[in-house]
C-alpha cells in the first residue's frame, strides 16, 4: 500500500472520529464506537482495544476485532500495555516476537502500538492496537492516535485512579 493511500485512510478515519466525538460523550458507547471505527476503517489495524486504569490495573473497557482477548485485566508495568501505562509514553513495537514484554493475545499479531490516554500527568487509560503486519505503525499512526487519546482524555470518567 502506498504512503499516499495510507495517509488518505488515516485522514478519513480522523474525520470519522471527529464526527463521532461530536455526537456524545457517553461511555462505554463512545469507547466501543471508537474501537469499531478504527478497526473497520484502517486495514492494518486488526484488533483495537481501549483500557482504563483502575487502581494498579488496566481494565479492558471496549474492543473491536475478530476475537476477544484473554487479557481483560493487565497489571500496570506488565506487558507492552502495562509498560506504556507506567511510562506514560506511546510504545510502537515493529515485531512483537522480538519484544520480551509482549503478552501474546493472538498468534497472528506481528506489531503493536499502545498510546496512553493522559489527563495532566495522570495516565487514565490507553489505546492498544495490534496488527497482523510487521512494522505496521508509523509516525502518522502515532499522531492520529495521540490526538485521539487527548480527545478521549476529556471525555473519560474522572474517578479512575492514576497509573503515573
mmCIF file of C-alpha atoms in Angstrom:
data_model
loop_
_atom_site.group_PDB
_atom_site.id
_atom_site.type_symbol
_atom_site.label_atom_id
_atom_site.label_comp_id
_atom_site.label_asym_id
_atom_site.label_seq_id
_atom_site.Cartn_x
_atom_site.Cartn_y
_atom_site.Cartn_z
ATOM 1 C CA UNK A 1 0.000 0.000 0.000
ATOM 2 C CA UNK A 2 1.384 3.371 -0.971
ATOM 3 C CA UNK A 3 2.106 6.084 1.578
ATOM 4 C CA UNK A 4 -0.452 8.313 -0.148
ATOM 5 C CA UNK A 5 -3.133 5.638 0.305
ATOM 6 C CA UNK A 6 -2.175 5.173 3.960
ATOM 7 C CA UNK A 7 -2.301 8.937 4.534
ATOM 8 C CA UNK A 8 -5.719 9.189 2.884
ATOM 9 C CA UNK A 9 -7.078 6.368 5.062
ATOM 10 C CA UNK A 10 -5.768 7.999 8.249
ATOM 11 C CA UNK A 11 -7.189 11.378 7.217
ATOM 12 C CA UNK A 12 -10.586 9.791 6.550
ATOM 13 C CA UNK A 13 -10.595 7.961 9.886
ATOM 14 C CA UNK A 14 -9.749 11.189 11.705
ATOM 15 C CA UNK A 15 -12.724 12.903 10.066
ATOM 16 C CA UNK A 16 -14.971 9.975 11.010
ATOM 17 C CA UNK A 17 -13.692 10.074 14.588
ATOM 18 C CA UNK A 18 -14.166 13.853 14.812
ATOM 19 C CA UNK A 19 -17.787 13.418 13.721
ATOM 20 C CA UNK A 20 -18.340 10.626 16.261
ATOM 21 C CA UNK A 21 -16.691 12.559 19.100
ATOM 22 C CA UNK A 22 -19.014 15.496 18.397
ATOM 23 C CA UNK A 23 -22.118 13.335 18.905
ATOM 24 C CA UNK A 24 -21.881 12.363 22.561
ATOM 25 C CA UNK A 25 -19.551 11.617 25.446
ATOM 26 C CA UNK A 26 -21.476 8.585 26.715
ATOM 27 C CA UNK A 27 -19.042 5.943 27.918
ATOM 28 C CA UNK A 28 -18.996 2.990 27.188
ATOM 29 C CA UNK A 29 -20.752 3.568 23.834
ATOM 30 C CA UNK A 30 -18.165 6.157 22.776
ATOM 31 C CA UNK A 31 -15.286 3.764 23.537
ATOM 32 C CA UNK A 32 -16.997 0.931 21.659
ATOM 33 C CA UNK A 33 -17.673 3.161 18.653
ATOM 34 C CA UNK A 34 -14.077 4.438 18.567
ATOM 35 C CA UNK A 35 -12.694 0.882 18.626
ATOM 36 C CA UNK A 36 -15.072 -0.194 15.878
ATOM 37 C CA UNK A 37 -14.291 2.811 13.658
ATOM 38 C CA UNK A 38 -10.532 2.279 13.947
ATOM 39 C CA UNK A 39 -10.625 -1.483 13.428
ATOM 40 C CA UNK A 40 -13.020 -1.384 10.480
ATOM 41 C CA UNK A 41 -11.605 1.683 8.709
ATOM 42 C CA UNK A 42 -7.837 1.160 8.920
ATOM 43 C CA UNK A 43 -6.878 -2.068 7.104
ATOM 44 C CA UNK A 44 -3.688 -2.604 9.133
ATOM 45 C CA UNK A 45 -5.499 -2.265 12.498
ATOM 46 C CA UNK A 46 -6.549 -5.861 13.185
ATOM 47 C CA UNK A 47 -7.574 -5.537 16.851
ATOM 48 C CA UNK A 48 -8.318 -2.321 18.742
ATOM 49 C CA UNK A 49 -8.921 -2.009 22.471
ATOM 50 C CA UNK A 50 -9.354 0.753 24.994
ATOM 51 C CA UNK A 51 -8.222 0.036 28.530
ATOM 52 C CA UNK A 52 -8.978 2.206 31.542
ATOM 53 C CA UNK A 53 -6.799 2.459 34.633
ATOM 54 C CA UNK A 54 -8.426 1.074 37.758
ATOM 55 C CA UNK A 55 -6.077 1.176 40.727
ATOM 56 C CA UNK A 56 -2.944 -0.707 39.710
ATOM 57 C CA UNK A 57 -4.513 -2.405 36.693
ATOM 58 C CA UNK A 58 -5.620 -1.700 33.170
ATOM 59 C CA UNK A 59 -9.161 -2.944 32.582
ATOM 60 C CA UNK A 60 -10.487 -3.556 29.087
ATOM 61 C CA UNK A 61 -13.385 -1.151 28.517
ATOM 62 C CA UNK A 62 -14.076 -1.760 24.826
ATOM 63 C CA UNK A 63 -12.632 -3.623 21.863
ATOM 64 C CA UNK A 64 -13.187 -4.483 18.214
ATOM 65 C CA UNK A 65 -11.591 -7.285 16.265
ATOM 66 C CA UNK A 66 -12.029 -10.866 15.163
ATOM 67 C CA UNK A 67 -11.889 -12.286 18.703
ATOM 68 C CA UNK A 68 -11.835 -11.276 22.351
ATOM 69 C CA UNK A 69 -8.543 -11.135 24.221
ATOM 70 C CA UNK A 70 -7.922 -13.071 27.399
ATOM 71 C CA UNK A 71 -6.062 -10.009 28.711
ATOM 72 C CA UNK A 72 -9.011 -8.101 30.135
ATOM 73 C CA UNK A 73 -7.025 -7.015 33.221
ATOM 74 C CA UNK A 74 -3.324 -6.152 32.944
ATOM 75 C CA UNK A 75 -1.203 -5.077 35.905
ATOM 76 C CA UNK A 76 0.494 -1.696 35.415
ATOM 77 C CA UNK A 77 4.050 -2.463 34.326
ATOM 78 C CA UNK A 78 3.269 -5.860 32.759
ATOM 79 C CA UNK A 79 3.463 -6.366 29.012
ATOM 80 C CA UNK A 80 3.657 -3.595 26.456
ATOM 81 C CA UNK A 81 0.325 -2.166 27.628
ATOM 82 C CA UNK A 82 1.440 -2.068 31.234
ATOM 83 C CA UNK A 83 4.796 -0.548 30.271
ATOM 84 C CA UNK A 84 3.109 2.241 28.289
ATOM 85 C CA UNK A 85 0.837 2.988 31.252
ATOM 86 C CA UNK A 86 3.764 3.060 33.694
ATOM 87 C CA UNK A 87 5.974 5.182 31.425
ATOM 88 C CA UNK A 88 3.161 7.409 30.159
ATOM 89 C CA UNK A 89 4.635 7.214 26.645
ATOM 90 C CA UNK A 90 3.500 5.758 23.344
ATOM 91 C CA UNK A 91 5.199 2.465 22.532
ATOM 92 C CA UNK A 92 5.461 1.149 18.973
ATOM 93 C CA UNK A 93 6.687 -2.423 18.593
ATOM 94 C CA UNK A 94 7.524 -3.267 14.947
ATOM 95 C CA UNK A 95 7.870 -7.030 15.683
ATOM 96 C CA UNK A 96 6.237 -8.353 18.841
ATOM 97 C CA UNK A 97 8.224 -11.600 18.535
ATOM 98 C CA UNK A 98 11.352 -9.538 19.274
ATOM 99 C CA UNK A 99 9.998 -7.784 22.386
ATOM 100 C CA UNK A 100 10.146 -9.812 25.619
ATOM 101 C CA UNK A 101 7.430 -7.608 27.177
ATOM 102 C CA UNK A 102 4.806 -8.778 24.676
ATOM 103 C CA UNK A 103 1.814 -10.611 26.166
ATOM 104 C CA UNK A 104 0.515 -12.746 23.335
ATOM 105 C CA UNK A 105 -3.176 -12.376 22.574
ATOM 106 C CA UNK A 106 -3.316 -13.707 19.037
ATOM 107 C CA UNK A 107 -0.914 -15.914 17.085
ATOM 108 C CA UNK A 108 -1.331 -13.685 14.036
ATOM 109 C CA UNK A 109 -0.184 -10.438 15.723
ATOM 110 C CA UNK A 110 3.122 -9.109 14.412
ATOM 111 C CA UNK A 111 3.212 -5.493 15.589
ATOM 112 C CA UNK A 112 1.572 -3.317 18.237
ATOM 113 C CA UNK A 113 1.100 0.311 19.184
ATOM 114 C CA UNK A 114 -0.020 1.415 22.646
ATOM 115 C CA UNK A 115 -0.930 5.052 23.278
ATOM 116 C CA UNK A 116 -1.555 6.270 26.836
ATOM 117 C CA UNK A 117 -4.610 8.404 27.487
ATOM 118 C CA UNK A 118 -3.382 11.144 29.813
ATOM 119 C CA UNK A 119 -5.172 13.762 31.844
ATOM 120 C CA UNK A 120 -2.456 16.119 33.010
ATOM 121 C CA UNK A 121 0.330 13.953 34.394
ATOM 122 C CA UNK A 122 -2.010 11.021 35.074
ATOM 123 C CA UNK A 123 -2.447 8.057 32.753
ATOM 124 C CA UNK A 124 -6.162 7.224 32.886
ATOM 125 C CA UNK A 125 -6.274 4.673 30.084
ATOM 126 C CA UNK A 126 -4.796 3.674 26.774
ATOM 127 C CA UNK A 127 -5.482 2.725 23.191
ATOM 128 C CA UNK A 128 -3.995 -0.662 22.234
ATOM 129 C CA UNK A 129 -3.833 -1.746 18.586
ATOM 130 C CA UNK A 130 -2.492 -4.995 17.154
ATOM 131 C CA UNK A 131 -1.628 -5.635 13.517
ATOM 132 C CA UNK A 132 -1.001 -8.860 11.643
ATOM 133 C CA UNK A 133 1.624 -6.975 9.599
ATOM 134 C CA UNK A 134 5.231 -6.425 10.646
ATOM 135 C CA UNK A 135 6.128 -2.767 11.274
ATOM 136 C CA UNK A 136 2.531 -1.712 10.588
ATOM 137 C CA UNK A 137 2.646 1.550 12.566
ATOM 138 C CA UNK A 138 4.468 4.755 11.746
ATOM 139 C CA UNK A 139 4.609 8.335 12.989
ATOM 140 C CA UNK A 140 1.345 9.199 11.251
ATOM 141 C CA UNK A 141 -0.425 6.412 13.169
ATOM 142 C CA UNK A 142 1.179 7.766 16.339
ATOM 143 C CA UNK A 143 -0.010 11.304 15.573
ATOM 144 C CA UNK A 144 -3.580 10.184 14.866
ATOM 145 C CA UNK A 145 -3.793 8.015 17.969
ATOM 146 C CA UNK A 146 -2.173 10.590 20.271
ATOM 147 C CA UNK A 147 -4.705 13.151 19.013
ATOM 148 C CA UNK A 148 -7.495 10.648 19.710
ATOM 149 C CA UNK A 149 -6.099 9.901 23.182
ATOM 150 C CA UNK A 150 -6.167 13.603 24.047
ATOM 151 C CA UNK A 151 -9.777 13.821 22.851
ATOM 152 C CA UNK A 152 -10.760 10.758 24.888
ATOM 153 C CA UNK A 153 -8.992 12.135 27.981
ATOM 154 C CA UNK A 154 -11.523 14.976 28.051
ATOM 155 C CA UNK A 155 -14.442 12.532 27.904
ATOM 156 C CA UNK A 156 -13.453 9.577 30.095
ATOM 157 C CA UNK A 157 -14.664 9.241 33.668
ATOM 158 C CA UNK A 158 -12.837 11.378 36.235
ATOM 159 C CA UNK A 159 -12.934 8.793 39.048
ATOM 160 C CA UNK A 160 -10.261 6.457 37.711
ATOM 161 C CA UNK A 161 -7.050 6.090 39.666
ATOM 162 C CA UNK A 162 -3.716 7.232 38.273
ATOM 163 C CA UNK A 163 -1.035 4.905 36.982
ATOM 164 C CA UNK A 164 1.593 7.603 36.676
#
